[in-house]
Coordinates of C-alpha atoms and ligand atoms in Angstrom, one line a residue:
M1 CA 43.1 15.9 -21.6
N2 CA 40.6 13.1 -22.4
K3 CA 39.5 10.8 -19.5
H4 CA 41.2 7.4 -19.9
N5 CA 38.0 5.4 -19.9
G6 CA 35.1 4.4 -22.2
T7 CA 32.3 5.3 -19.9
H8 CA 32.8 9.0 -20.3
Q9 CA 32.8 8.9 -24.1
A10 CA 29.7 6.6 -24.1
F11 CA 28.0 9.2 -21.9
Q12 CA 28.9 12.0 -24.3
E13 CA 27.4 10.1 -27.2
A14 CA 24.3 9.1 -25.3
T15 CA 23.4 12.6 -24.4
I16 CA 22.8 13.3 -28.0
E17 CA 20.1 10.6 -27.9
L18 CA 18.5 11.9 -24.8
R19 CA 15.0 12.3 -26.1
R20 CA 14.8 8.6 -26.7
V21 CA 15.6 7.7 -23.1
A22 CA 12.7 6.5 -21.0
Q23 CA 11.8 8.7 -18.1
T24 CA 13.1 7.2 -14.8
G25 CA 13.6 10.3 -12.6
G26 CA 11.4 12.6 -10.6
H27 CA 9.5 15.7 -11.8
D28 CA 12.6 17.9 -11.7
M29 CA 15.5 15.7 -12.4
D30 CA 17.5 16.8 -15.5
S31 CA 17.4 14.3 -18.3
K32 CA 21.3 14.2 -18.4
V33 CA 21.2 13.1 -14.8
K34 CA 18.5 10.5 -15.5
L35 CA 20.6 9.1 -18.2
Y36 CA 23.7 8.9 -16.1
L37 CA 21.8 7.0 -13.3
Q38 CA 20.4 4.7 -15.9
Q39 CA 23.8 4.1 -17.4
F40 CA 25.3 2.8 -14.1
G41 CA 22.0 1.0 -13.1
I42 CA 21.5 2.6 -9.7
G43 CA 19.4 0.7 -7.3
E44 CA 15.6 1.1 -7.0
A45 CA 15.8 2.5 -3.5
T46 CA 18.1 5.2 -4.4
Q47 CA 15.8 6.0 -7.3
R48 CA 12.9 6.2 -5.0
F49 CA 14.7 8.5 -2.7
L50 CA 16.0 10.8 -5.3
T51 CA 12.7 11.3 -7.1
K52 CA 10.5 12.1 -4.2
P53 CA 10.1 15.6 -2.7
L54 CA 12.6 16.1 0.0
R55 CA 11.7 17.6 3.4
M56 CA 13.7 18.6 6.6
F57 CA 13.3 16.6 9.7
I58 CA 12.3 18.6 12.7
G59 CA 10.8 17.3 15.9
G60 CA 10.0 14.0 14.1
A61 CA 8.0 15.9 11.3
W62 CA 8.9 16.2 7.6
L63 CA 8.7 19.9 6.8
E64 CA 9.2 22.3 3.9
A65 CA 10.9 25.5 4.7
G66 CA 8.7 28.1 6.4
D67 CA 8.7 30.3 3.3
D68 CA 8.7 27.3 0.8
A69 CA 12.1 28.2 -0.5
T70 CA 14.2 25.5 -2.0
A71 CA 17.6 25.2 -3.7
E72 CA 18.8 23.1 -6.7
V73 CA 21.1 20.2 -6.1
V74 CA 23.4 19.9 -9.1
E75 CA 25.0 16.5 -9.9
P76 CA 28.8 17.1 -10.3
Y77 CA 29.4 14.8 -13.3
T78 CA 26.5 15.7 -15.6
E79 CA 26.2 19.3 -14.3
G80 CA 22.4 18.8 -14.4
V81 CA 19.8 19.3 -11.7
L82 CA 19.4 16.2 -9.5
T83 CA 16.6 17.4 -7.1
H84 CA 15.8 20.3 -4.7
I85 CA 16.1 20.7 -1.0
P86 CA 14.4 23.0 1.4
M87 CA 16.3 26.2 2.4
A88 CA 15.4 26.7 6.0
T89 CA 14.6 30.1 7.6
K90 CA 15.7 31.2 11.0
A91 CA 12.2 30.4 12.4
D92 CA 12.6 26.7 11.1
L93 CA 16.0 26.5 13.0
D94 CA 14.2 27.9 16.1
C95 CA 11.5 25.1 15.8
A96 CA 14.3 22.5 15.6
V97 CA 16.2 23.9 18.6
R98 CA 12.9 23.9 20.7
A99 CA 12.3 20.3 19.6
A100 CA 15.9 19.3 20.7
R101 CA 15.5 21.4 23.9
A102 CA 12.3 19.8 24.9
Q103 CA 13.8 16.3 24.6
F104 CA 16.9 17.2 26.5
D105 CA 15.1 19.1 29.3
G106 CA 12.8 16.3 30.2
G107 CA 11.6 14.3 27.2
A108 CA 11.7 10.6 26.8
W109 CA 15.4 10.8 25.7
R110 CA 16.5 12.2 29.0
L111 CA 14.8 9.4 30.9
L112 CA 16.2 6.6 28.9
K113 CA 18.7 4.4 30.8
P114 CA 22.3 4.3 29.2
L115 CA 21.8 0.6 28.0
E116 CA 18.7 1.7 26.1
R117 CA 20.6 4.5 24.4
E118 CA 23.3 2.0 23.5
R119 CA 20.7 -0.4 22.0
L120 CA 19.2 2.4 20.0
L121 CA 22.6 3.4 18.5
H122 CA 23.3 -0.2 17.7
R123 CA 20.0 -0.4 16.0
L124 CA 20.8 2.7 13.9
A125 CA 24.2 1.2 12.9
E126 CA 22.4 -2.0 11.7
L127 CA 19.9 0.0 9.7
I128 CA 22.8 2.0 8.1
E129 CA 24.5 -1.2 7.3
L130 CA 21.3 -2.6 5.8
H131 CA 21.1 0.4 3.5
A132 CA 24.9 0.8 2.9
A133 CA 24.7 0.4 -0.9
E134 CA 21.9 2.9 -1.2
L135 CA 23.6 5.4 1.0
A136 CA 26.9 5.0 -0.9
E137 CA 25.0 5.8 -4.2
I138 CA 23.3 8.8 -2.7
E139 CA 26.7 10.1 -1.4
S140 CA 28.4 9.4 -4.8
I141 CA 25.7 11.2 -6.8
D142 CA 25.4 14.2 -4.5
V143 CA 29.1 14.7 -3.9
G144 CA 30.4 13.4 -7.1
K145 CA 32.7 11.0 -5.3
S146 CA 33.7 7.5 -6.2
V147 CA 30.9 5.1 -5.3
A148 CA 33.5 2.5 -4.2
Q149 CA 35.2 5.0 -1.9
A150 CA 31.9 6.1 -0.5
R151 CA 30.9 2.5 0.4
D152 CA 34.3 1.5 1.9
V153 CA 35.1 4.7 3.6
D154 CA 32.2 7.1 4.1
I155 CA 29.5 4.5 4.8
Q156 CA 31.6 1.9 6.6
G157 CA 33.1 4.7 8.6
T158 CA 29.6 5.9 9.6
I159 CA 28.6 2.4 10.7
D160 CA 31.8 1.9 12.7
T161 CA 31.5 5.3 14.4
F162 CA 27.9 4.5 15.6
R163 CA 29.0 1.0 16.8
Y164 CA 32.0 2.4 18.6
F165 CA 30.1 5.2 20.4
A166 CA 27.2 2.9 21.2
G167 CA 29.5 1.0 23.5
W168 CA 30.4 4.2 25.3
A169 CA 26.7 5.0 26.3
S170 CA 26.9 2.7 29.2
K171 CA 30.5 3.5 30.3
I172 CA 30.3 7.2 31.1
H173 CA 30.5 7.9 34.9
G174 CA 32.2 10.1 37.4
R175 CA 34.4 9.2 40.3
T176 CA 34.4 9.5 44.1
A177 CA 37.2 11.4 45.9
E178 CA 38.8 11.3 49.3
P179 CA 39.0 15.0 50.4
S180 CA 41.4 16.0 53.1
L181 CA 39.2 18.9 54.3
P182 CA 38.3 18.7 58.0
G183 CA 34.8 17.2 58.3
N184 CA 33.0 14.3 56.9
Y185 CA 31.9 14.3 53.3
L186 CA 30.8 12.2 50.4
A187 CA 32.5 14.0 47.4
Y188 CA 31.9 12.7 43.9
T189 CA 31.7 13.9 40.3
R190 CA 29.0 13.4 37.8
K191 CA 29.4 13.3 34.0
E192 CA 26.4 15.1 32.5
P193 CA 25.6 15.7 28.8
V194 CA 26.4 19.2 27.7
G195 CA 22.8 19.8 26.3
V196 CA 21.6 20.6 22.8
V197 CA 24.5 20.3 20.3
G198 CA 24.5 22.3 17.1
V199 CA 26.3 20.4 14.3
I200 CA 27.6 22.2 11.2
V201 CA 29.3 20.0 8.6
P202 CA 31.0 20.5 5.2
W203 CA 30.5 18.8 1.9
N204 CA 33.5 16.5 1.4
F205 CA 32.4 13.5 3.6
P206 CA 28.9 14.6 4.6
L207 CA 27.4 11.5 6.3
Q208 CA 30.6 10.4 7.9
T209 CA 31.5 13.8 9.3
M210 CA 28.0 14.1 10.8
A211 CA 28.3 10.6 12.2
W212 CA 31.5 11.6 14.1
K213 CA 29.6 14.3 15.8
L214 CA 26.3 12.5 16.4
G215 CA 27.6 9.1 17.6
A216 CA 29.4 10.7 20.5
A217 CA 26.7 13.3 21.3
L218 CA 23.9 10.8 21.4
A219 CA 26.0 8.3 23.4
C220 CA 26.4 11.1 26.0
G221 CA 22.7 11.7 26.1
C222 CA 22.7 15.1 24.2
T223 CA 20.2 16.0 21.6
V224 CA 21.3 17.5 18.2
V225 CA 20.4 20.0 15.5
V226 CA 22.3 19.4 12.3
K227 CA 22.9 21.7 9.5
P228 CA 24.5 19.8 6.5
A229 CA 26.3 21.7 3.8
E230 CA 23.9 23.2 1.4
L231 CA 25.8 21.5 -1.6
T232 CA 25.4 18.0 -0.1
S233 CA 22.4 17.5 2.2
L234 CA 20.9 14.3 0.7
S235 CA 22.5 11.6 2.8
A236 CA 21.6 13.5 6.0
L237 CA 17.9 13.5 4.9
R238 CA 18.0 9.7 4.1
F239 CA 19.8 9.2 7.4
A240 CA 17.0 10.9 9.2
E241 CA 14.6 8.3 7.9
L242 CA 16.7 5.6 9.5
V243 CA 16.8 7.6 12.8
Q244 CA 13.0 7.5 12.8
E245 CA 13.0 3.8 11.8
A246 CA 15.4 2.9 14.6
G247 CA 12.9 4.3 17.2
I248 CA 15.0 7.2 18.4
P249 CA 12.5 9.6 20.0
D250 CA 11.2 12.6 17.9
G251 CA 13.3 15.7 18.5
V252 CA 16.5 14.0 19.5
V253 CA 17.9 14.4 15.9
N254 CA 16.9 17.3 13.8
I255 CA 18.1 17.9 10.3
V256 CA 17.7 21.6 9.1
T257 CA 18.9 22.1 5.5
G258 CA 19.9 25.6 4.5
R259 CA 22.5 28.3 4.0
G260 CA 25.5 28.9 6.2
S261 CA 24.7 32.6 6.2
V262 CA 21.2 32.0 7.4
V263 CA 20.9 28.7 9.4
G264 CA 24.6 28.4 10.4
E265 CA 24.8 31.9 11.6
A266 CA 21.8 31.7 13.6
M267 CA 23.0 28.4 15.2
A268 CA 26.2 30.2 16.4
T269 CA 24.1 32.6 18.3
H270 CA 20.9 30.7 19.2
P271 CA 20.5 30.7 23.1
G272 CA 18.9 27.3 23.0
I273 CA 22.1 25.7 21.7
D274 CA 24.7 24.8 24.3
K275 CA 27.5 23.5 22.3
L276 CA 28.5 24.0 18.7
S277 CA 30.5 21.4 16.9
F278 CA 31.7 22.8 13.6
T279 CA 33.7 21.3 10.7
G280 CA 34.7 23.5 7.8
S281 CA 37.1 26.1 6.7
T282 CA 39.3 28.1 9.0
P283 CA 37.8 31.5 8.1
V284 CA 34.2 30.4 8.7
G285 CA 35.2 28.6 11.8
C286 CA 36.8 31.7 13.2
T287 CA 33.5 33.7 12.5
V288 CA 31.4 30.9 14.1
G289 CA 33.7 30.5 17.1
K290 CA 33.7 34.3 17.9
A291 CA 29.9 34.4 17.6
A292 CA 29.5 31.4 19.8
M293 CA 31.7 32.7 22.6
D294 CA 29.4 35.6 23.2
Q295 CA 27.2 33.0 25.0
M296 CA 30.1 30.9 26.2
K297 CA 28.8 28.0 24.1
R298 CA 31.1 24.9 24.3
L299 CA 33.0 24.6 21.0
T300 CA 34.5 22.1 18.8
L301 CA 36.2 23.5 15.6
E302 CA 37.6 21.0 13.1
L303 CA 39.1 23.3 10.4
G304 CA 41.3 23.4 7.3
G305 CA 44.7 21.8 6.8
K306 CA 47.7 21.8 4.6
S307 CA 49.5 18.7 5.9
P308 CA 53.2 18.2 5.3
V309 CA 54.7 14.8 4.3
M310 CA 58.4 14.0 4.9
V311 CA 60.0 11.3 2.7
L312 CA 63.4 10.4 4.2
A313 CA 66.3 9.0 2.1
D314 CA 65.7 5.4 3.3
A315 CA 62.1 5.3 2.5
D316 CA 60.8 2.3 0.4
L317 CA 60.3 4.4 -2.8
P318 CA 57.5 2.7 -4.9
T319 CA 55.5 1.9 -1.7
A320 CA 55.9 5.4 -0.3
A321 CA 55.2 7.0 -3.7
Q322 CA 51.8 5.1 -3.9
A323 CA 50.9 6.1 -0.3
V324 CA 51.7 9.7 -0.9
A325 CA 49.7 9.8 -4.1
N326 CA 46.7 8.1 -2.4
G327 CA 47.2 10.4 0.6
V328 CA 46.6 13.5 -1.7
F329 CA 44.4 12.4 -4.6
F330 CA 41.8 10.3 -2.5
N331 CA 38.4 11.9 -2.9
S332 CA 40.0 14.1 -5.6
G333 CA 42.0 15.9 -2.9
Q334 CA 38.9 17.2 -1.1
V335 CA 40.2 15.8 2.2
C336 CA 41.0 18.1 5.2
D337 CA 44.2 16.1 6.3
A338 CA 45.4 15.3 2.7
G339 CA 49.2 15.3 2.5
T340 CA 49.5 18.2 0.1
R341 CA 53.0 19.4 0.8
V342 CA 55.7 16.8 0.2
Y343 CA 59.3 17.3 1.2
I344 CA 61.7 14.6 -0.3
H345 CA 65.3 14.0 0.6
R346 CA 67.4 15.5 -2.3
S347 CA 69.2 12.2 -2.9
I348 CA 66.0 10.5 -4.0
Y349 CA 64.0 13.5 -5.2
D350 CA 64.0 12.9 -9.0
E351 CA 63.4 9.2 -8.6
F352 CA 60.6 9.8 -6.1
L353 CA 58.9 12.1 -8.5
R354 CA 59.2 9.7 -11.3
E355 CA 57.5 7.0 -9.2
L356 CA 54.8 9.4 -8.1
A357 CA 53.9 10.4 -11.7
A358 CA 53.9 6.8 -12.8
Y359 CA 51.5 5.8 -10.1
T360 CA 49.4 8.8 -10.5
R361 CA 49.0 7.9 -14.2
T362 CA 47.3 4.7 -13.2
L363 CA 44.5 6.5 -11.1
K364 CA 41.3 6.3 -13.2
L365 CA 39.6 9.6 -13.8
A366 CA 36.0 8.9 -14.3
P367 CA 32.3 9.6 -13.1
G368 CA 31.8 8.8 -9.5
L369 CA 29.3 5.9 -10.2
D370 CA 31.9 4.1 -12.3
P371 CA 33.0 1.3 -10.0
D372 CA 36.7 1.8 -11.0
C373 CA 36.7 5.6 -10.5
F374 CA 39.5 7.0 -8.4
I375 CA 39.5 10.7 -9.5
S376 CA 36.0 11.9 -9.5
P377 CA 34.6 15.3 -10.4
L378 CA 34.9 18.0 -7.7
V379 CA 31.8 18.9 -5.9
S380 CA 30.9 22.1 -7.7
K381 CA 31.8 24.4 -10.6
Q382 CA 32.9 26.9 -8.0
Q383 CA 35.3 24.4 -6.5
Q384 CA 36.7 23.4 -9.8
E385 CA 37.4 27.1 -10.7
R386 CA 39.0 27.6 -7.4
V387 CA 41.4 24.7 -7.9
L388 CA 42.2 25.6 -11.4
A389 CA 42.9 29.1 -10.4
Y390 CA 45.4 27.8 -7.8
I391 CA 47.2 25.7 -10.6
E392 CA 47.6 29.0 -12.6
T393 CA 48.8 30.8 -9.5
G394 CA 51.5 28.1 -9.0
K395 CA 52.7 28.5 -12.5
R396 CA 52.8 32.3 -12.1
E397 CA 54.8 31.9 -8.8
G398 CA 57.5 29.9 -10.6
A399 CA 56.7 26.4 -9.5
E400 CA 57.5 23.7 -12.0
L401 CA 54.4 22.0 -13.3
Y402 CA 55.7 18.4 -13.2
Y403 CA 52.5 16.4 -14.0
G404 CA 48.9 17.1 -15.1
G405 CA 47.5 20.6 -14.7
Q406 CA 45.8 20.5 -18.0
P407 CA 42.1 21.2 -18.7
V408 CA 39.8 18.2 -18.7
E409 CA 37.1 18.0 -21.4
G410 CA 33.6 18.2 -19.9
P411 CA 31.0 17.3 -18.8
G412 CA 31.9 17.1 -15.1
Y413 CA 33.8 19.4 -12.7
F414 CA 37.0 17.4 -13.2
V415 CA 40.5 18.6 -12.3
E416 CA 43.5 16.5 -13.5
P417 CA 45.8 15.3 -10.7
T418 CA 48.6 17.8 -10.6
I419 CA 52.1 17.7 -9.2
F420 CA 54.3 20.8 -8.8
A421 CA 58.1 20.3 -8.4
N422 CA 60.8 22.7 -6.8
C423 CA 58.3 24.8 -4.7
R424 CA 59.2 27.4 -2.2
N425 CA 57.5 27.6 1.1
D426 CA 56.6 31.2 0.6
M427 CA 54.4 30.4 -2.5
R428 CA 50.6 30.6 -2.1
I429 CA 50.2 27.1 -3.4
V430 CA 52.4 25.8 -0.5
Q431 CA 50.7 27.8 2.2
E432 CA 47.0 27.9 1.3
E433 CA 44.5 25.1 1.4
I434 CA 43.6 24.3 -2.2
F435 CA 41.1 21.4 -1.5
G436 CA 41.6 19.6 -4.8
P437 CA 44.0 17.1 -6.4
V438 CA 47.1 19.4 -6.3
L439 CA 50.4 18.3 -4.7
V440 CA 53.4 20.6 -4.1
T441 CA 56.8 19.1 -3.6
A442 CA 60.3 20.4 -2.7
P443 CA 63.6 18.7 -2.0
F444 CA 65.4 18.9 1.5
D445 CA 69.0 18.3 2.5
D446 CA 68.7 17.3 6.2
E447 CA 66.0 16.5 8.7
E448 CA 66.3 19.8 10.5
E449 CA 65.5 21.6 7.3
A450 CA 62.5 19.2 6.6
L451 CA 61.1 19.8 10.0
A452 CA 61.4 23.6 9.7
L453 CA 59.6 23.5 6.3
A454 CA 56.9 21.0 7.5
N455 CA 56.1 23.2 10.6
D456 CA 56.2 26.4 8.6
S457 CA 52.4 26.6 8.2
A458 CA 49.4 28.3 9.8
F459 CA 47.7 24.9 9.9
G460 CA 48.4 21.8 12.0
L461 CA 45.9 19.1 11.2
A462 CA 48.2 16.2 10.2
A463 CA 51.6 15.2 9.0
A464 CA 53.2 12.1 7.6
I465 CA 56.7 10.6 7.7
Y466 CA 58.0 7.8 5.2
S467 CA 61.1 5.9 6.4
N468 CA 62.1 2.5 7.6
D469 CA 64.2 3.8 10.4
L470 CA 61.7 3.8 13.2
G471 CA 64.1 5.2 15.7
R472 CA 64.7 8.3 13.7
V473 CA 60.9 8.6 13.0
H474 CA 60.2 8.3 16.7
G475 CA 62.5 11.3 17.3
L476 CA 60.8 13.4 14.7
I477 CA 57.1 12.7 15.8
P478 CA 57.2 15.1 19.0
R479 CA 58.7 17.9 16.9
L480 CA 55.9 18.0 14.4
R481 CA 53.1 20.5 15.3
A482 CA 50.1 18.5 14.0
G483 CA 47.1 16.7 15.6
S484 CA 47.8 13.4 13.8
V485 CA 51.0 11.9 12.6
Y486 CA 50.9 9.0 10.1
V487 CA 54.0 6.9 9.5
N488 CA 54.4 5.0 6.2
A489 CA 50.7 5.7 5.5
H490 CA 48.2 8.6 5.3
S491 CA 44.7 9.2 6.8
T492 CA 44.5 6.0 8.9
I493 CA 41.3 7.1 10.7
D494 CA 39.4 5.0 13.1
P495 CA 36.7 5.8 15.7
S496 CA 39.0 4.7 18.5
M497 CA 41.6 7.4 17.8
P498 CA 41.1 11.2 18.2
F499 CA 41.1 13.5 15.3
G500 CA 41.6 17.2 15.4
G501 CA 44.1 19.9 14.7
Y502 CA 46.7 22.1 16.2
K503 CA 47.2 25.9 15.4
Q504 CA 44.6 27.2 12.9
S505 CA 43.3 23.7 12.1
G506 CA 41.0 24.2 15.1
Y507 CA 40.5 22.9 18.6
G508 CA 38.7 20.1 20.4
K509 CA 38.7 16.5 19.2
D510 CA 36.2 14.3 17.2
L511 CA 36.4 10.5 17.8
G512 CA 38.1 8.5 20.5
S513 CA 37.3 8.7 24.1
E514 CA 38.7 12.2 24.0
Q515 CA 35.6 13.4 22.2
L516 CA 33.4 12.6 25.1
D517 CA 35.2 15.3 27.1
Y518 CA 33.9 17.8 24.8
L519 CA 30.2 16.7 25.2
L520 CA 30.1 16.2 28.9
E521 CA 30.0 18.7 31.8
T522 CA 31.6 17.5 35.1
K523 CA 29.6 18.4 38.2
A524 CA 31.4 18.3 41.7
V525 CA 28.9 17.0 44.4
W526 CA 29.7 17.6 48.1
I527 CA 27.5 15.9 50.7
T528 CA 28.1 16.8 54.3
L529 CA 27.6 13.7 56.3
P530 CA 26.6 13.7 59.9
Ligands
NAD601 P1 32.8 26.0 4.8 O1 33.5 26.5 6.0 O2 32.6 26.9 3.6 O3 31.4 25.5 5.2 C1 31.3 24.5 6.2 C2 29.9 24.6 6.8 O4 29.8 25.9 7.4 C3 28.8 24.4 5.7 O5 27.8 23.7 6.3 C4 28.3 25.8 5.5 O6 27.1 26.1 5.1 C5 28.5 26.4 6.9 N1 28.7 27.9 6.9 C6 29.1 28.8 5.9 N2 29.1 30.1 6.4 C7 28.7 30.0 7.7 C8 28.5 31.0 8.7 N3 28.7 32.3 8.5 N4 28.1 30.6 10.0 C9 27.9 29.3 10.2 N5 28.0 28.3 9.2 C10 28.4 28.7 8.1 O7 33.7 24.7 4.3 P2 33.4 23.9 3.0 O8 33.8 24.6 1.9 O9 32.0 23.3 3.1 O10 34.4 22.6 3.4 C11 35.7 22.6 3.0 C12 36.5 23.0 4.4 O11 36.2 22.2 5.5 C13 38.0 22.8 4.1 O12 38.7 24.0 4.7 C14 38.4 21.6 5.0 O13 39.7 21.5 5.3 C15 37.4 21.6 6.1 N6 37.3 20.3 6.6 C16 37.9 20.1 7.9 C17 37.8 18.9 8.5 C18 38.4 18.5 9.8 O14 38.0 17.6 10.5 N7 39.3 19.3 10.3 C19 37.0 17.8 7.8 C20 36.5 18.1 6.6 C21 36.6 19.4 6.0

């Protein structure tokens, strides 16, 4: 399939003329990437960041890896090398944990009054807002994602999250009790920060996912060591510069870039880390969780999903079809709570599929920096191959390929939005997380059947219902085994509401006041009075 836009073809033609292109990038940026960045006129600040040597942020210092190791960062549209990032050793991680420990155990951070923490978090939010355009470009270029979506969702979500949790910093407190025990006591509770928090995040919303964990942790008075995904560490490194500019004391936030098998594994067992907050796949989350439990670390695990969607017979078809398509194809399907399994009442099944396909056809497939891009390249060649392999599996399993599923001419790790019809729940494409723009659908005859199909999954991150009959919807909500239920929409996420899964989608919550419970210890104090 050809991408339905001129920018891609223009890029292909221009690559032939590469030698004539003026040098704009850094010493190790591939000329294809330079051309791409030039073609879309990325900002000077973004260029400056992408062309300078990148270092980790540990204890307020900018450091290379202990053994000087680096890894290439590949840009997903051009498939060329963008830059390099340090690949930390276990000793580097240990330095970061010691820096975070020192600040937590008695550094300037521990002595700050809550309102001062609140002020610093607001200052950080202001700086992120000031640099929003640059951060959106960095995120788009690193992940491959739409720059418009990065600006409106990733970066705006990051700003909102820091603002929301800034307000909490001065509102965390315990309670007094009235014990019935004989005697005279002052009995009260204290809410105390859990300690040094190890944060491990995936590649689909790098900055925003990190912000979810850091906003709450810093508001509670914790210090943090972050390991971004090795594929997408750039926004975390730019963010670290803003942390420094905001005046947050050195060692409170540490960013250690590196491999999951080295840095991530070491975080799960490091005795200096009190709590681990992990977002990623269910298999890795299980491994991390088991290792962390050996030291009784506090845990939050935000894991995979395969979220069901129920379209009832009375749903408003064109509106529901658009929302369903957006709910699965946003960020090219690389979304943990994407509504990837859609069960549709048999009486409207054919019409709904037609609406779905008609709307999907309007979603522009283009490089992430194209302002009109909706479907961008996936993050890596490996992810593209994984998703394409699942499409082949679906065909072999007997699912009907209703829309898309054809190879996309390169460059770029594109996968065409794909819709399967008449799927069975025992198919792998229905049970396994694909993490790409692939939607599976099936008809149902009554709501009991739809509920059984929806709940028949190892995952339980989210679910959605489309209907105008809110009475019926209200009856269905408690019976869905999912951490979030969206009605007549998908992925409506806000810092004021908790996010986290049931079943193998993890445990613990990010966001909302509920997240604070996972970052605070409660101390019971008994004072015997004369
Ligand atoms: P992943 O599990 O492969 O990696 C996630 C992070 O864990 C990365 O930083 C990686 O380096 C690190 N890691 C890898 N091996 C490790 C190990 N042995 N020990 C410690 N850390 C290790 O996931 P991914 O492919 O980066 O991201 C996609 C997955 O993330 C999907 O399953 C998606 O559903 C999930 N996700 C969940 C949520 C949520 O909130 N529930 C949000 C976004 C993504």
